[in-house]
Coordinates of C-alpha atoms in Angstrom, one line a residue:
X1 CA -52.7 14.5 -9.2
X2 CA -49.2 15.6 -7.9
X3 CA -46.0 16.1 -10.0
X4 CA -42.5 15.5 -8.8
X5 CA -40.2 18.5 -9.3
X6 CA -37.0 18.0 -11.2
X7 CA -34.9 17.5 -8.0
X8 CA -37.1 14.5 -7.2
X9 CA -36.1 13.0 -10.5
X10 CA -32.5 13.8 -9.7
X11 CA -32.8 11.9 -6.4
X12 CA -34.3 8.8 -8.0
X13 CA -31.7 8.9 -10.8
X14 CA -28.9 9.2 -8.3
X15 CA -30.2 6.2 -6.4
X16 CA -30.0 4.1 -9.5
X17 CA -26.7 5.5 -10.8
X18 CA -24.6 5.7 -7.6
X19 CA -24.2 1.9 -7.1
X20 CA -23.0 1.7 -10.7
X21 CA -20.6 4.6 -10.3
X22 CA -19.4 3.1 -7.0
X23 CA -18.6 -0.2 -8.8
X24 CA -16.6 1.8 -11.4
X25 CA -14.7 3.6 -8.7
X26 CA -14.0 0.3 -7.0
X27 CA -12.7 -1.3 -10.2
X28 CA -10.5 1.7 -10.8
X29 CA -8.9 1.3 -7.4
X30 CA -7.9 -2.3 -7.9
X31 CA -4.4 -2.8 -6.7
X32 CA -1.8 -2.8 -9.5
X33 CA 1.4 -4.8 -9.5
X34 CA 4.6 -2.8 -9.2
X35 CA 7.9 -3.4 -10.9
X36 CA 11.0 -2.7 -8.8
X37 CA 14.6 -2.6 -9.9
X38 CA 17.5 -4.1 -8.0
X39 CA 19.8 -2.1 -8.0
X40 CA 17.4 0.8 -8.1
X41 CA 19.0 2.5 -11.1
X42 CA 17.0 2.4 -14.4
X43 CA 20.1 3.6 -16.3
X44 CA 22.8 0.9 -16.5
X45 CA 25.8 0.0 -18.6
X46 CA 26.2 -3.1 -20.8
X47 CA 27.2 -6.3 -18.8
X48 CA 25.6 -5.0 -15.6
X49 CA 23.4 -7.3 -13.6
X50 CA 19.8 -6.3 -13.3
X51 CA 16.9 -7.8 -11.4
X52 CA 13.3 -6.8 -11.9
X53 CA 11.0 -7.7 -9.1
X54 CA 7.2 -7.9 -9.4
X55 CA 5.2 -6.9 -6.3
X56 CA 1.6 -7.8 -6.2
X57 CA -1.1 -10.1 -4.8
X58 CA -0.8 -13.8 -5.5
X59 CA -3.3 -16.7 -5.1
X60 CA -2.4 -19.3 -2.5
X61 CA 0.5 -21.5 -3.6
X62 CA 0.7 -19.8 -7.0
X63 CA 3.4 -17.2 -7.5
X64 CA 3.4 -17.4 -11.3
X65 CA 4.0 -14.0 -12.9
X66 CA 3.6 -12.6 -16.4
X67 CA 6.3 -10.3 -17.8
X68 CA 6.2 -8.0 -20.8
X69 CA 9.1 -6.4 -22.5
X70 CA 8.1 -3.6 -24.9
X71 CA 4.6 -5.1 -25.1
X72 CA 5.8 -8.6 -25.9
X73 CA 5.1 -11.4 -23.4
X74 CA 8.4 -13.0 -22.3
X75 CA 8.9 -16.6 -21.1
X76 CA 9.8 -15.9 -17.5
X77 CA 7.0 -16.6 -15.0
X78 CA 8.9 -16.1 -11.8
X79 CA 8.3 -13.1 -9.4
X80 CA 11.8 -11.9 -10.2
X81 CA 13.2 -11.5 -13.7
X82 CA 17.0 -11.7 -13.6
X83 CA 19.3 -10.4 -16.4
X84 CA 22.9 -11.5 -15.8
X85 CA 24.6 -9.4 -18.5
X86 CA 22.3 -6.7 -19.9
X87 CA 22.7 -5.7 -23.6
X88 CA 21.5 -2.7 -25.4
X89 CA 18.5 -4.7 -26.8
X90 CA 17.4 -5.3 -23.2
X91 CA 16.4 -1.6 -23.1
X92 CA 12.8 -0.7 -23.0
X93 CA 9.6 -0.9 -20.9
X94 CA 8.9 -3.7 -18.6
X95 CA 5.5 -4.6 -17.1
X96 CA 4.3 -7.4 -14.9
X97 CA 1.1 -8.9 -13.6
X98 CA 0.3 -11.4 -10.8
X99 CA -2.7 -13.6 -10.4
X100 CA -4.6 -11.2 -8.1
X101 CA -3.2 -7.8 -9.3
X102 CA -3.8 -5.6 -12.3
X103 CA -1.2 -5.0 -14.9
X104 CA 1.6 -2.8 -13.5
X105 CA 2.7 0.6 -14.8
X106 CA 5.7 0.4 -17.1
X107 CA 9.3 0.8 -15.8
X108 CA 11.8 1.9 -18.3
X109 CA 15.3 0.4 -18.4
X110 CA 18.0 2.2 -20.4
X111 CA 21.2 0.3 -21.3
X112 CA 24.2 2.5 -22.3
X113 CA 27.6 1.8 -23.8
X114 CA 30.6 3.5 -22.2
X115 CA 33.2 3.6 -19.4
X116 CA 31.3 5.9 -17.1
X117 CA 27.6 6.5 -16.5
X118 CA 26.0 9.0 -14.1
X119 CA 23.2 7.1 -12.3
X120 CA 20.3 9.1 -10.8
X121 CA 17.5 7.9 -8.6
X122 CA 15.1 10.4 -10.0
X123 CA 15.4 13.0 -12.7
X124 CA 12.5 15.1 -11.4
X125 CA 12.7 15.8 -7.7
X126 CA 10.5 17.8 -5.3
X127 CA 12.0 20.6 -3.2
X128 CA 13.2 19.2 0.1
X129 CA 13.8 15.6 -1.2
X130 CA 17.2 14.1 -1.5
X131 CA 19.3 13.8 -4.7
X132 CA 21.7 10.9 -5.0
X133 CA 24.2 10.6 -7.8
X134 CA 26.5 7.7 -8.5
X135 CA 29.4 7.6 -11.0
X136 CA 29.1 4.1 -12.2
X137 CA 32.0 2.4 -14.2
X138 CA 31.8 -0.4 -16.7
X139 CA 32.2 -3.8 -15.0
X140 CA 32.9 -1.9 -11.8
X141 CA 36.4 -1.0 -13.1
X142 CA 38.3 1.1 -10.4
X143 CA 37.9 4.8 -10.9
X144 CA 40.2 7.4 -9.3
X145 CA 39.9 11.2 -8.9
X146 CA 36.2 11.3 -9.4
X147 CA 34.6 14.7 -9.8
X148 CA 30.9 15.7 -10.2
X149 CA 29.8 18.7 -12.2
X150 CA 26.6 20.8 -12.4
X151 CA 26.2 23.1 -15.4
X152 CA 30.0 22.7 -16.1
X153 CA 31.1 23.6 -12.6
X154 CA 32.8 21.2 -10.3
X155 CA 30.7 20.3 -7.2
X156 CA 32.4 17.4 -5.5
X157 CA 35.8 15.8 -5.8
X158 CA 37.1 12.6 -4.2
X159 CA 40.4 10.6 -4.7
X160 CA 38.3 7.4 -5.0
X161 CA 34.8 6.9 -6.3
X162 CA 32.1 8.0 -3.8
X163 CA 28.5 9.0 -4.4
X164 CA 27.3 12.6 -4.6
X165 CA 24.5 13.2 -2.1
X166 CA 22.3 16.4 -1.7
X167 CA 20.2 15.9 1.5
X168 CA 17.5 18.5 0.6
X169 CA 17.0 19.6 -2.9
X170 CA 16.5 23.3 -3.7
X171 CA 15.3 24.9 -7.0
X172 CA 18.9 26.0 -7.7
X173 CA 20.0 22.4 -7.7
X174 CA 18.3 21.9 -11.1
X175 CA 20.7 21.6 -14.0
X176 CA 22.9 19.4 -16.2
X177 CA 25.1 16.9 -14.3
X178 CA 27.9 14.6 -15.3
X179 CA 30.9 12.9 -13.6
X180 CA 34.5 12.5 -14.6
X181 CA 37.3 10.2 -13.4
X182 CA 40.6 8.4 -14.2
X183 CA 40.4 4.8 -15.4
X184 CA 43.8 3.4 -15.9
X185 CA 45.6 6.2 -17.7
X186 CA 42.6 7.7 -19.4
X187 CA 40.4 10.6 -18.3
X188 CA 36.8 9.5 -18.9
X189 CA 33.6 11.4 -18.6
X190 CA 29.9 10.3 -18.5
X191 CA 27.1 11.7 -20.5
X192 CA 25.1 14.6 -19.0
X193 CA 21.9 14.0 -17.2
X194 CA 19.3 16.8 -16.7
X195 CA 17.8 17.0 -13.2
X196 CA 14.8 19.2 -12.5
X197 CA 13.9 20.3 -9.0
X198 CA 10.3 21.6 -8.7
X199 CA 8.0 22.8 -6.0
X200 CA 5.6 20.0 -4.8
X201 CA 2.5 22.2 -5.0
X202 CA 3.0 22.3 -8.8
X203 CA 2.0 18.7 -9.0
X204 CA -0.8 19.1 -6.5
X205 CA -2.3 22.0 -8.4
X206 CA -2.2 20.1 -11.7
X207 CA -3.6 16.9 -10.3
X208 CA -6.4 18.6 -8.3
X209 CA -7.5 20.5 -11.5
X210 CA -8.6 17.3 -13.2
X211 CA -11.4 15.2 -11.8
X212 CA -11.3 11.4 -12.1
X213 CA -13.1 10.1 -15.2
X214 CA -15.9 8.5 -13.2
X215 CA -16.7 11.7 -11.5
X216 CA -16.8 13.6 -14.8
X217 CA -19.2 10.9 -16.2
X218 CA -21.4 11.3 -13.1
X219 CA -21.6 15.1 -13.5
X220 CA -22.4 14.8 -17.2
X221 CA -25.1 12.2 -16.8
X222 CA -26.7 14.1 -13.9
X223 CA -26.6 17.3 -15.9
X224 CA -28.4 15.7 -18.9
X225 CA -31.0 14.1 -16.6
X226 CA -31.7 17.4 -14.9
X227 CA -32.1 19.3 -18.3
X228 CA -34.4 16.6 -19.7
X229 CA -36.5 16.3 -16.5
X230 CA -36.8 20.0 -16.1
X231 CA -38.1 20.3 -19.7
X232 CA -40.6 17.6 -19.2
X233 CA -41.8 19.0 -15.9
X234 CA -42.5 22.5 -17.3
X235 CA -44.0 21.0 -20.5
X236 CA -46.5 19.0 -18.5
X237 CA -47.2 22.0 -16.2
X238 CA -48.0 24.3 -19.2
X239 CA -50.2 21.6 -20.7
X240 CA -52.2 21.3 -17.5
X241 CA -52.6 25.0 -17.1
X242 CA -54.0 25.3 -20.6
X243 CA -56.4 22.3 -20.3
X244 CA -60.0 22.6 -19.3
X245 CA -59.5 20.2 -16.4
X246 CA -57.3 22.8 -14.6
X247 CA -59.2 24.5 -11.8
X248 CA -57.6 26.8 -9.2
X249 CA -54.2 25.2 -9.6
X250 CA -55.5 21.7 -9.2
X251 CA -56.3 18.8 -11.5
X252 CA -59.9 17.5 -11.5
X253 CA -60.7 14.0 -12.5
X254 CA -63.9 12.9 -14.2
X255 CA -65.3 9.5 -14.4
X256 CA -65.6 7.9 -17.8
X257 CA -68.9 6.8 -19.3

């Protein structure tokens, strides 16, 4: 009689578990729908026009789309959700889902009240990536003598209203930004926006430190199986060694009556 060592149990266990784990990995990789903003800014002023577009896979001749606002299903079922004049109550998280796509990640829309708003494409930017700032006015009211500030110091001035563009971000570009301009006879300023520039390897290090949940599950299951199988293996081995039927490291069999 031969006994399989623990690694043989491991191999057989893996042959049973791997297809299951592969199915989990496949389901985790299902394509998600994506919510896009048009214009791209997720910080807007009241009365702005905003269009949210849902990108995903649709069944043939069926482009019906589900939309959620702050977790509540809304009536629109079109691929694009259009808001003609946004109000403060339109602020919040938006999600969408198509017939052949998983539920999207949330996109946050913030609606502010004021004359000027500093719009930023991203508040967290990797080194080397561009930074684009826009001094946006309520109802696109003309603004003159626009100036951009970082940490209280002026960085760009224009007689009209032009965007502030940094082609390649550096760590020293992190800081608090706002814009100021003349509307009519009034000197108006936007609220401050904090922009953080970080080294890209920071994100890679953090993400690589954590394994996907299905890999963690696999490791835990295989560890438990190995411990149990090893214990059983050596328990049977000791039992056979102590039995009378053990001869020269072999098991002898006797016929029954």
